Coordinates of C-alpha atoms in Angstrom, one line a residue:
X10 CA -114.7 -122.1 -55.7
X11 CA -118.5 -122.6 -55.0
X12 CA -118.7 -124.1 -58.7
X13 CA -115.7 -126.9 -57.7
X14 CA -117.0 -127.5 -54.4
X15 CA -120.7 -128.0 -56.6
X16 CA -118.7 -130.3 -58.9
X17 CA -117.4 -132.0 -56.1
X18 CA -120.6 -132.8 -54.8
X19 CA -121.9 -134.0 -58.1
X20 CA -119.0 -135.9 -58.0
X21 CA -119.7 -137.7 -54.9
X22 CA -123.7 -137.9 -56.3
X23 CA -122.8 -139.5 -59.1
X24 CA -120.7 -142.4 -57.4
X25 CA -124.3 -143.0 -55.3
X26 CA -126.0 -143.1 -58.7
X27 CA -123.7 -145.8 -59.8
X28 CA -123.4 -147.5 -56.9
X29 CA -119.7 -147.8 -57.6
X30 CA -118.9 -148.2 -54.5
X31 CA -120.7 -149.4 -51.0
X32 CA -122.6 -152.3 -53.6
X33 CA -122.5 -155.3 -51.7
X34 CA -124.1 -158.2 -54.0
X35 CA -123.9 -161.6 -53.5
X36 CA -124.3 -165.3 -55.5
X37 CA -128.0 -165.8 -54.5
X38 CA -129.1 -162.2 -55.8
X39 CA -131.2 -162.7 -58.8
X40 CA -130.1 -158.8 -59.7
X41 CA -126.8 -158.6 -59.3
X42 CA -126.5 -158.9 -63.2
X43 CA -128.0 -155.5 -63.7
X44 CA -124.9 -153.9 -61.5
X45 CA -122.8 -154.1 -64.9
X46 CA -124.2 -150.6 -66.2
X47 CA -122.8 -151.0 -69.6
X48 CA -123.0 -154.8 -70.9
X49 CA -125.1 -156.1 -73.4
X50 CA -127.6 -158.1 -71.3
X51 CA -128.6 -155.4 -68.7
X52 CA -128.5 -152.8 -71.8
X53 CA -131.2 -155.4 -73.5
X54 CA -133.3 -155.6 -70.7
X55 CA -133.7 -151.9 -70.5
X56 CA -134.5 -151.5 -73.8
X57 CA -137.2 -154.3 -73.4
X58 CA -138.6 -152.8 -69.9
X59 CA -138.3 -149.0 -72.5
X60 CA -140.6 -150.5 -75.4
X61 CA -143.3 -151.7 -72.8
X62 CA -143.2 -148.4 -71.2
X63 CA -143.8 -146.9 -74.7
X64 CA -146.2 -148.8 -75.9
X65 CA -148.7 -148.2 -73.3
X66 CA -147.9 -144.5 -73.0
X67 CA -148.6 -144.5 -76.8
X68 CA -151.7 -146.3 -76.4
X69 CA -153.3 -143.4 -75.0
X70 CA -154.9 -140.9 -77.2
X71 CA -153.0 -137.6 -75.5
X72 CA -149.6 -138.7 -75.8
X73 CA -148.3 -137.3 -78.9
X74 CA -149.9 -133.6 -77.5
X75 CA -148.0 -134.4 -74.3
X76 CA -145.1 -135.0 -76.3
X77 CA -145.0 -132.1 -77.8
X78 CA -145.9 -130.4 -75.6
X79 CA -143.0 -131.4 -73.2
X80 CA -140.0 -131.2 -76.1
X81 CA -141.1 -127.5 -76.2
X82 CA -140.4 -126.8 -72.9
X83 CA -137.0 -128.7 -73.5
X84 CA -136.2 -127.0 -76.6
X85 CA -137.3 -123.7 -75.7
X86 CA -134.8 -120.5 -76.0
X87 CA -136.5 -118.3 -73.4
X88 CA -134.9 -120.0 -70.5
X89 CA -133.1 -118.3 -67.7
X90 CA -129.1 -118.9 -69.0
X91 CA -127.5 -119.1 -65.3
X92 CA -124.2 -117.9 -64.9
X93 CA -121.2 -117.6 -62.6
X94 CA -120.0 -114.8 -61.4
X95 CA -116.3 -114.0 -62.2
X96 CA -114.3 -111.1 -61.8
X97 CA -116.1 -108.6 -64.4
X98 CA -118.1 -111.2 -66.1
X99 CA -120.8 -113.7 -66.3
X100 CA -120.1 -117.6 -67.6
X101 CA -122.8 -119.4 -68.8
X102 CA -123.0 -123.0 -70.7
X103 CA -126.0 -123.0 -72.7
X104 CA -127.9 -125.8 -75.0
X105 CA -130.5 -126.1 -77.3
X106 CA -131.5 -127.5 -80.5
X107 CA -129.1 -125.7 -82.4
X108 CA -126.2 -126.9 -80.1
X109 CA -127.1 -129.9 -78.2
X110 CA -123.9 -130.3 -77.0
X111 CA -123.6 -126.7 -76.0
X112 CA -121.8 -123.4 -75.9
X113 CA -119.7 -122.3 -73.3
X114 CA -120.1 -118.5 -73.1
X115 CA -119.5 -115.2 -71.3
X116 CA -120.8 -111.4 -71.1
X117 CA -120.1 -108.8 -68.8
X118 CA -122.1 -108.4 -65.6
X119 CA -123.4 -104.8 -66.3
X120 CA -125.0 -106.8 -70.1
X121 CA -126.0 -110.1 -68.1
X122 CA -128.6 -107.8 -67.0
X123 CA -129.9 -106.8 -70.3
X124 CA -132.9 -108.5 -71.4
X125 CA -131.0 -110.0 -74.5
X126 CA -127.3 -110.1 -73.6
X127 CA -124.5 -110.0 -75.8
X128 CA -122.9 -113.4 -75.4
X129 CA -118.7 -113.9 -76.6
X130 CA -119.1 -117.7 -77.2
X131 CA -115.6 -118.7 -76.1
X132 CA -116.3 -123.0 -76.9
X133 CA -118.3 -124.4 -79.0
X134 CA -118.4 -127.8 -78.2
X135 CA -120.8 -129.0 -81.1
X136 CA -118.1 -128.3 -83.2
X137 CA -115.3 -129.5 -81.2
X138 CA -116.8 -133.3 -81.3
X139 CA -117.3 -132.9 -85.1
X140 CA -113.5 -131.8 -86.1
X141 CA -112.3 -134.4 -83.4
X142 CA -114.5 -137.1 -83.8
X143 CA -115.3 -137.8 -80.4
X144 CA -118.4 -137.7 -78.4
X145 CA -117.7 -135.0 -76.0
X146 CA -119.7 -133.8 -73.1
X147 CA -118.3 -130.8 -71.5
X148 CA -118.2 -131.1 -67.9
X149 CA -117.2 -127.8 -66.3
X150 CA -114.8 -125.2 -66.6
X151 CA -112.2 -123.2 -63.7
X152 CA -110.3 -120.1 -64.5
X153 CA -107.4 -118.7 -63.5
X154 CA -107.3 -116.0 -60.8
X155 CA -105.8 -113.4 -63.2
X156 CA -108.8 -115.1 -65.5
X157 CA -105.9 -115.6 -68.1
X158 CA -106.7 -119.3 -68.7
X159 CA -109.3 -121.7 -68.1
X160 CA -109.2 -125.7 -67.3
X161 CA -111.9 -127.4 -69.5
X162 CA -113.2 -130.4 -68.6
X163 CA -114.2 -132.4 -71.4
X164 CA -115.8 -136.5 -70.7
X165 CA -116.7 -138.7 -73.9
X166 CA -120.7 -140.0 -74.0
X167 CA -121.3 -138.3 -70.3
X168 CA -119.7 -140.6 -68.0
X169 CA -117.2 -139.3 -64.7
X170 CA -113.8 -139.7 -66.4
X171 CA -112.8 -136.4 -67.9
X172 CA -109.8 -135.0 -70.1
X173 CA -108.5 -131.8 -68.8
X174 CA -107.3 -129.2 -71.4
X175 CA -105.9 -125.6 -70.8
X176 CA -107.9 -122.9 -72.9
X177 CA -106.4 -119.3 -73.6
X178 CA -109.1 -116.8 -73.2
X179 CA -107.2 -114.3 -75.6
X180 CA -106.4 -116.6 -78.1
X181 CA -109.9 -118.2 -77.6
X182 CA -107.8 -121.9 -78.5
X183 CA -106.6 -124.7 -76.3
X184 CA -103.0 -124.1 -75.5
X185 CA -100.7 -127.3 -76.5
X186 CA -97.7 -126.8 -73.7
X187 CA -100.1 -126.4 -70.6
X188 CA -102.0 -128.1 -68.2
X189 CA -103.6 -130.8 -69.3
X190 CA -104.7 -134.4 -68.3
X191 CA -105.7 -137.1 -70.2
X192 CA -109.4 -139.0 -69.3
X193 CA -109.5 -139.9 -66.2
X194 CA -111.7 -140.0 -62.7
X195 CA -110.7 -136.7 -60.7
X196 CA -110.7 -133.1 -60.8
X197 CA -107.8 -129.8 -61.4
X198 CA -107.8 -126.5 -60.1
X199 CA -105.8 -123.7 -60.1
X200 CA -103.9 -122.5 -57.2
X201 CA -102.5 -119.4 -58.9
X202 CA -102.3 -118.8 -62.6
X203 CA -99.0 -120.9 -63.1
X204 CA -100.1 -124.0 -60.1
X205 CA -102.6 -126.1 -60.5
X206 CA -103.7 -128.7 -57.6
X207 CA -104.9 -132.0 -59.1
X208 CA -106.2 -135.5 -58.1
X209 CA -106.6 -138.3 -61.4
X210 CA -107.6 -141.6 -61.2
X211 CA -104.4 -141.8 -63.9
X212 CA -102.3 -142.8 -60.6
X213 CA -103.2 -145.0 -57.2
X214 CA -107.1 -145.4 -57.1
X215 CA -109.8 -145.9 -54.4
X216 CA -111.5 -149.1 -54.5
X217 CA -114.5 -147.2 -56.1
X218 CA -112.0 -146.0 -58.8
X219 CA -111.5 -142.6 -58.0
X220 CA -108.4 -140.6 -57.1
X221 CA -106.2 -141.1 -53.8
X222 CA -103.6 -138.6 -54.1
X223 CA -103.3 -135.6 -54.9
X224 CA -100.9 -133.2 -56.5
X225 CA -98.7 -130.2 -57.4
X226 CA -97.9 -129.2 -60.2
X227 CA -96.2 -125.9 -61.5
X228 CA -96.0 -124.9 -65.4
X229 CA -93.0 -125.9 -67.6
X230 CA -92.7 -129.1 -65.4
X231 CA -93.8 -132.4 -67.0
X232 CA -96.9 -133.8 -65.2
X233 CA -94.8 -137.1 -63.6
X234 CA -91.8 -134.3 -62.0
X235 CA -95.5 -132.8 -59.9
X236 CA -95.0 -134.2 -56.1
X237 CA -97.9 -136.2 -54.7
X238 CA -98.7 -134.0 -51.7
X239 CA -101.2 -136.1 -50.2
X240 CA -102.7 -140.0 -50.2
X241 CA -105.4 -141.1 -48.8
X242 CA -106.5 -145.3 -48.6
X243 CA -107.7 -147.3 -50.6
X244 CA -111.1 -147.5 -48.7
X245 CA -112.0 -143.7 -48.7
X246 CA -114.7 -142.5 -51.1
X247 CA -112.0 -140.0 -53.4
X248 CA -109.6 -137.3 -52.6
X249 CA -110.0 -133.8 -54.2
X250 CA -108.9 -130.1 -54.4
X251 CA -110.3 -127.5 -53.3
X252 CA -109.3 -123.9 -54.1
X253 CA -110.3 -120.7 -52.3
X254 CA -109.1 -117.1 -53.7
X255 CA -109.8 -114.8 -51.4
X256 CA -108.2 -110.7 -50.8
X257 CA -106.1 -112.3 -48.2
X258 CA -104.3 -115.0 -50.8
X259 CA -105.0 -118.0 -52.8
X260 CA -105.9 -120.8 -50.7
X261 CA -105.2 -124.7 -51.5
X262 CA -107.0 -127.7 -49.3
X263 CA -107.1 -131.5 -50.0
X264 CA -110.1 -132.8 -49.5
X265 CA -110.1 -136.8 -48.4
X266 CA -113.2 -138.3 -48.6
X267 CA -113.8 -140.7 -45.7
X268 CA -117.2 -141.6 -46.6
X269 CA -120.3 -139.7 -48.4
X270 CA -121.3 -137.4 -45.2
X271 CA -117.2 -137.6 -43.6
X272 CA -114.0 -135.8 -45.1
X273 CA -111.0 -134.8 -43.8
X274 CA -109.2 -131.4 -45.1
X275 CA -104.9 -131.0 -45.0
X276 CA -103.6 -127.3 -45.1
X277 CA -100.3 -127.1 -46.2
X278 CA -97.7 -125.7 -43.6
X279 CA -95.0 -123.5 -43.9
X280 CA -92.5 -126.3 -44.0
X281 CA -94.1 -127.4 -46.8
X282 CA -95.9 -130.8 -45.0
X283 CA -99.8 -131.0 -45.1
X284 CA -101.5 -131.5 -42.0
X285 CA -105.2 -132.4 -41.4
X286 CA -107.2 -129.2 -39.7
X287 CA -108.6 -130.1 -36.4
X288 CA -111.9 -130.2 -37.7
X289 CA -114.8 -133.1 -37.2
X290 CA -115.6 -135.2 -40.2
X291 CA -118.8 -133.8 -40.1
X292 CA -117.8 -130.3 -41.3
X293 CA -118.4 -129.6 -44.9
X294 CA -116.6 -127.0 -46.1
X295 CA -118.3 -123.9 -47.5
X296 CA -115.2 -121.9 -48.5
X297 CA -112.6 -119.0 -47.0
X298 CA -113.5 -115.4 -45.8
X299 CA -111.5 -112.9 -44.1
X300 CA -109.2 -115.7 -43.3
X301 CA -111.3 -117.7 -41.8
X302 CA -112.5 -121.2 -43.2
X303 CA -116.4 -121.3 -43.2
X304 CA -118.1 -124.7 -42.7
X305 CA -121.8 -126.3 -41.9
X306 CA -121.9 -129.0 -39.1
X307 CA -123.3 -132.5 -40.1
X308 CA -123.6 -133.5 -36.2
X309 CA -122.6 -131.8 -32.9
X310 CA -119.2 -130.4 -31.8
X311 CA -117.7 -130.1 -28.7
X312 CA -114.5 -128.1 -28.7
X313 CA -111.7 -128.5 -26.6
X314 CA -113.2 -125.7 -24.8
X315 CA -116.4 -127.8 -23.8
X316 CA -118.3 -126.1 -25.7
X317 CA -120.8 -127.2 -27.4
X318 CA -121.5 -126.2 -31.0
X319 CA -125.2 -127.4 -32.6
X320 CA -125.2 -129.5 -35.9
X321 CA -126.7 -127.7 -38.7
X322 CA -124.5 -124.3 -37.7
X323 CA -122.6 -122.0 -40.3
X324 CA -119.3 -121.8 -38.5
X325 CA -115.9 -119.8 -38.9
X326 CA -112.6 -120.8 -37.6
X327 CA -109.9 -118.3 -37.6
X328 CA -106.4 -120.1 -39.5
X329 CA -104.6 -118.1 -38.3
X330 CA -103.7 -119.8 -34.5
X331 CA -104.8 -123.2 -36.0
X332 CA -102.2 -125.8 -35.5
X333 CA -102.9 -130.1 -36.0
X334 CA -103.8 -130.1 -32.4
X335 CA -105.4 -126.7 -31.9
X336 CA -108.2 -125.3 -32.7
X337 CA -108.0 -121.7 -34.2
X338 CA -110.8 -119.2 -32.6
X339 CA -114.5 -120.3 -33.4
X340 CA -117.4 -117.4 -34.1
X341 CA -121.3 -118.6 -35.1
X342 CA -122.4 -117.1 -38.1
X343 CA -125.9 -118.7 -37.6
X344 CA -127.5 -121.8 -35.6
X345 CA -130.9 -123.3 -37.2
X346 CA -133.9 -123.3 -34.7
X347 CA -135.7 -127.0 -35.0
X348 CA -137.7 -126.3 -38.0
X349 CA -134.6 -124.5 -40.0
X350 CA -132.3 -125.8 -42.5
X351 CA -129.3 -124.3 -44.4
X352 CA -130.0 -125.3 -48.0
X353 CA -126.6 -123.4 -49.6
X354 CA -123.9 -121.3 -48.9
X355 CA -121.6 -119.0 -51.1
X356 CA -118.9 -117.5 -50.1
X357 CA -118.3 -114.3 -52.2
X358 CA -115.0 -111.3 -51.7
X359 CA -117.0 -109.2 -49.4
X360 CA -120.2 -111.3 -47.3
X361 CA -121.5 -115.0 -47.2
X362 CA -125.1 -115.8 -48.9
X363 CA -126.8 -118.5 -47.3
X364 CA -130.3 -120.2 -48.3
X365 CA -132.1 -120.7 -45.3
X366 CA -135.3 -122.5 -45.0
X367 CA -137.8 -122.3 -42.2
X368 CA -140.6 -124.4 -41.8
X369 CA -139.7 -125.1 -46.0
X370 CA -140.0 -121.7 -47.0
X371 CA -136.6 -120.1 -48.0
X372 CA -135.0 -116.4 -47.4
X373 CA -131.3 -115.8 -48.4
X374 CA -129.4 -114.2 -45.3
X375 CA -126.1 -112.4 -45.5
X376 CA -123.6 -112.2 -43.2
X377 CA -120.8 -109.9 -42.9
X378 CA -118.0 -109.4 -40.8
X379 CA -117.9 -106.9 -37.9
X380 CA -115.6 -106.8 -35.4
X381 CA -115.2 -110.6 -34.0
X382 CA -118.8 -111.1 -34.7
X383 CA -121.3 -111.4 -37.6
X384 CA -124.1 -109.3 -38.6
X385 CA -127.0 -111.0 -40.1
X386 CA -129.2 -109.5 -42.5
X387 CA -132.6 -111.3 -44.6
X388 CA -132.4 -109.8 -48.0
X389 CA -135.9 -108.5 -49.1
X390 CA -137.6 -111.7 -51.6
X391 CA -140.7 -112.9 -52.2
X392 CA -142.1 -115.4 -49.6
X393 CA -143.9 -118.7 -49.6
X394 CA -141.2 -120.4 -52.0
X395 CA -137.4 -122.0 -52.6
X396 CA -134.7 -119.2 -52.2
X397 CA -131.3 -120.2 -53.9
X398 CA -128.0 -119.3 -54.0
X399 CA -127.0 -119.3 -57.9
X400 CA -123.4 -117.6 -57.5
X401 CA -121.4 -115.1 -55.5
X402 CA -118.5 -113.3 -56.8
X403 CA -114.4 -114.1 -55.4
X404 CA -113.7 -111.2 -56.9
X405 CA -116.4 -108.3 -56.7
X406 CA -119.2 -107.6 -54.4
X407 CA -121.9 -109.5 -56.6
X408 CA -124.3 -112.2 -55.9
X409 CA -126.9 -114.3 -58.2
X410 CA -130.5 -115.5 -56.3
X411 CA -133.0 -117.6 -57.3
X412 CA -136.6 -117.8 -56.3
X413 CA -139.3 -120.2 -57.8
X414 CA -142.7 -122.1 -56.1
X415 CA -144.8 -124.4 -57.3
X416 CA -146.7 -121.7 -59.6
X417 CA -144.4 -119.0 -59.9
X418 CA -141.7 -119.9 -62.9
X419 CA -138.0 -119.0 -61.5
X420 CA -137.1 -115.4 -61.2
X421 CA -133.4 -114.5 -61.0
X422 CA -132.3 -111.5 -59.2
X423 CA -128.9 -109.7 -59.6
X424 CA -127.5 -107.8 -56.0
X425 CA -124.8 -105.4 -56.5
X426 CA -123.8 -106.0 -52.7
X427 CA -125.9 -103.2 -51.4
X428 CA -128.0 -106.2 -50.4
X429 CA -130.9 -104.9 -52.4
X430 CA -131.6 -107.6 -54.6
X431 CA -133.5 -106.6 -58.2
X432 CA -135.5 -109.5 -60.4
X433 CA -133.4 -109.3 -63.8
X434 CA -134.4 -112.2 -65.3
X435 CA -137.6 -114.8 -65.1
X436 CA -138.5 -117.6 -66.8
X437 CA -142.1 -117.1 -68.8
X438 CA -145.1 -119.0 -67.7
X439 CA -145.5 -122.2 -69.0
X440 CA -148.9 -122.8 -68.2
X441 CA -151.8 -121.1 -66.4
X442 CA -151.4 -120.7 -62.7
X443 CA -154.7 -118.1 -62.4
X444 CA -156.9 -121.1 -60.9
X445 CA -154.7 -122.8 -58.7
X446 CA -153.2 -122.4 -55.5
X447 CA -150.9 -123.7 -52.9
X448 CA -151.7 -124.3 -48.9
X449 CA -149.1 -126.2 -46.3
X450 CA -150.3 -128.5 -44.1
X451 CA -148.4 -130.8 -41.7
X452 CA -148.6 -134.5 -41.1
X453 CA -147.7 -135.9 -37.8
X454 CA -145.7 -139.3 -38.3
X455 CA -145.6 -142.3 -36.1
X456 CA -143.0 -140.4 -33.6
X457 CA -145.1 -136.9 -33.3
X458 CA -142.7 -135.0 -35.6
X459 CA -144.8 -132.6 -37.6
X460 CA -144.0 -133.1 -41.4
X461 CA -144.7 -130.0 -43.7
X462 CA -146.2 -130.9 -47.3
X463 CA -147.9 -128.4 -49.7
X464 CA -150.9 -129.3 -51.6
X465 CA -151.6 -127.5 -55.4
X466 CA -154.6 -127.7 -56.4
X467 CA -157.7 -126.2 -58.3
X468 CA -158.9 -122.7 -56.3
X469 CA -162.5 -124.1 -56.8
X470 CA -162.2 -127.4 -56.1
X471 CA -165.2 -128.3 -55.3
X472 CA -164.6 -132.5 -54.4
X473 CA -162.3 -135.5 -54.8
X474 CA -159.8 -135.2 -58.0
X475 CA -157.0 -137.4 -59.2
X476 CA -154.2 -136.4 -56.8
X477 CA -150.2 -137.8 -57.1
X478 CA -147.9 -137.9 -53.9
X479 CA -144.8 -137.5 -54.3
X480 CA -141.9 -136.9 -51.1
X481 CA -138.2 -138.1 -51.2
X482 CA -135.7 -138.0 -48.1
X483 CA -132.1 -138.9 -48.3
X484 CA -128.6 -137.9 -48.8
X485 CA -129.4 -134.4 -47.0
X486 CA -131.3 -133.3 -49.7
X487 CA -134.3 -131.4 -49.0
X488 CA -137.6 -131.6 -51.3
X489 CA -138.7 -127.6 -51.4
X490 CA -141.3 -126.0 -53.5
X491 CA -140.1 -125.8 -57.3
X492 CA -142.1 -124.9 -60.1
X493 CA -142.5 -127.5 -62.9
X494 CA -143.5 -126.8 -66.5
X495 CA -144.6 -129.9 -67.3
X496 CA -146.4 -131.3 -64.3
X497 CA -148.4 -128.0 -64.7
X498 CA -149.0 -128.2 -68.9
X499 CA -149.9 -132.3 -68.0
X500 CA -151.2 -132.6 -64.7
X501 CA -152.7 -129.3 -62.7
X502 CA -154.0 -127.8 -66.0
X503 CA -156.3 -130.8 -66.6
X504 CA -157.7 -130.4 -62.4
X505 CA -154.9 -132.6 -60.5
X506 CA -154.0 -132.2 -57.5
X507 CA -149.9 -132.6 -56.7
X508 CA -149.0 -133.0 -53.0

């Protein structure tokens, strides 16, 4: 479910990026012109304001060698190929010059950790677009929980409508009688192997253009017999699924999303009628353990209790005892001091993974059930750089972990759930980090907050040098340490500075 709940946030990224909705222009803006992302005229301009751009970068004398030097990064084959965890496997989607579309793929999790795995492609999606003629761009994929069948999603030159089609994972084909949508804004998810949960722009829209309702549907029915178990209004952001398979049962929400930061979430009851959990907007669900729905808090909560609980927290609620007026028993998996952030949560079969910053600098803590409490444990990885959590397992004890700074290259490592992480895979240096190092300072800005920022920079650096800086707030997205192959092979190998 972490993957969906990724795509849903994508999904909600890429509505910002297009400013689909929210965009407010009016006669006297000289602009509002460009807001038509696909006509002729703002397409022109771009490639106008793309040939200036070009001709001065080709003006100087190192751009071909940069050139280069950057589409071998891009094209390179020795890149860490990510997966998700799933049951006894790992899926991965993987391009390069050989298959620029891609190939979706899968190995088991005891060869994932082989140095050169042995990959079952199960789609190739290169050749898909050349027997069908079509320009596809796969978009994601969700299996089954008996990982009998898998929903492909499948969306022509890039954009957000996609075409849902059932794939057989024995018969490696698309099935013709299943599930299956044609393009359209919204997302499908299984429930069990023969439900699926679905929300399509195909039916009543938002004003943005994206799904309102959302619906049931169960195989061998036709797609218009599947009943429309929730709709939202024409003014919310979208409405989703959102699927949780946990050892207590497959679990189904509807996700109604009030604005970017605000969503609602309906729990079908036993009569069959969805009704919104008493939770604040500001909850963003993280997924479902030991029956209990795990969520961060955007702002503060008081319960009914008076109670207080701090924004930023990684909560559980108990379902079971929740009613539409009641809230079912809280229990605080972890509350951030001042200077600490939760960057990502996964929520695997036996313990939640959570990327925790403090100060900037990230550790992965997990948290495990015990009695009516939590323990919290910080799993031994490097310091001094951006901890991630890359996929936990529904289905097994496993989890994925990333860890990268701004001179060490990614480094994957692979924890069997004794929560002793091992580095399986890393990505090769791309240029030389020997000279350089990186110090954090802090700023104070105009209202005495002390802001972090890290300086890399020549070890001998003796005097002033050409120095970019770069920061970016917004959209609760945090700018952590991350190593870059090009700013290193282009900038900090010829003595910049990057702050």
């Amino acid at each position: 479910m972490r993957a969906k709940l990724s795509l849903f946030a994508l999904l909600l990224g890429s509505v910002l990026a297009s400013g689909a909705i929210a965009v407010t222009t009016t006669s006297d803006d000289p602009h509002a012109w460009l807001e038509d992302v696909h006509g002729a005229k703002p397409l022109d301009w771009v490639r106008e304001q793309n040939a200036r751009s070009l001709a001065q970068l080709k003006s100087d004398p190192r751009y071909q060698t940069d050139y280069d030097s950057v589409l071998e990064v891009l094209d390179a084959t020795d890149r860490i190929p990510m997966g998700s965890l799933r049951h006894g496997h790992v899926y991965n989607f993987w391009q390069d010059a050989q298959n620029p579309k891609g190939l979706w793929r899968r190995t088991t999790i005891a060869d994932y950790q082989a140095h050169f795995p042995h990959w079952d492609v199960l789609l190739d999606v290169d050749a898909l677009a050349k027997t069908e003629g079509e320009n596809w761009v796969f978009k994601g994929a969700s299996c089954s929980p008996g990982e009998t069948r898998c929903l492909i999603q499948l969306s022509r030159g890039g954009g957000d409508a996609v075409a849902v089609r059932e794939y057989d994972l024995k018969d490696r084909k698309f099935v013709t009688d299943g599930f299956s949508l044609p393009e359209a804004k919204g997302d499908m998810d299984y429930l069990d192997d023969d439900t699926v949960l679905f929300a399509s722009a195909l039916g009543p829209q938002t004003n943005s253009g994206y799904a309102r309702t959302a619906r049931l549907w169960t195989r061998g029915k036709a797609v218009a017999d599947s009943p429309v178990i929730y709709e939202g209004k024409p003014e919310d952001v979208l409405v989703a699924p959102a699927i949780f398979h946990t050892k207590q049962g497959n679990i189904g929400l509807v996700v109604r999303a009030v604005s970017f930061f605000e969503s609602e979430y309906y729990l079908p009851g036993s009569d069959g009628v969805w009704w919104k959990l008493p939770l604040p907007r500001a909850a963003d669900m993280k997924g479902v353990f030991d029956n209990k729905l795990i969520f961060t808090l955007r702002e503060n909560w008081t319960l009914p209790s008076g109670v207080t609980l701090t924004k930023g927290s990684l909560v559980g609620m108990a379902l079971d005892g929740t009613l539409p007026d009641k809230v079912g028993r809280i229990s605080t998996l972890y509350v951030p001091g001042p200077r600490q952030s939760i960057e990502s949560v996964g929520v695997g079969r036996d313990k939640i993974y959570a990327a925790i910053t403090d100060n900037v600098i990230g550790a992965v803590h997990v948290f495990t059930a015990r009695g009516s409490g939590w323990t919290d444990k910080i799993l031994a990885l490097p310091g001094q750089g951006t901890t991630a959590v890359v996929s936990v397992n529904e289905f097994g004890p496993e989890a994925l972990i990333s860890f990268e700074n701004y001179l060490t290259p990614p480094t994957l490592y692979f924890d069997d759930g004794s929560d002793t992480p091992k580095a399986i895979k890393s990505l090769p240096a791309r240029f030389d980090a020997s000279g350089m190092v990186t110090e954090q300072f802090e700023a104070a800005s105009k209202d005495g907050t002390k802001i972090p920022y890290f300086v890399t920079r020549p070890k001998n650096l003796a005097g002033p040098a050409p120095t970019i800086l770069y920061g970016y707030g917004g959209f609760e997205v945090s700018l952590t340490p991350s190593y870059s192959a090009n700013f290193g092979r282009l900038w900090l190998s010829h003595g910049g500075i990057y702050v």
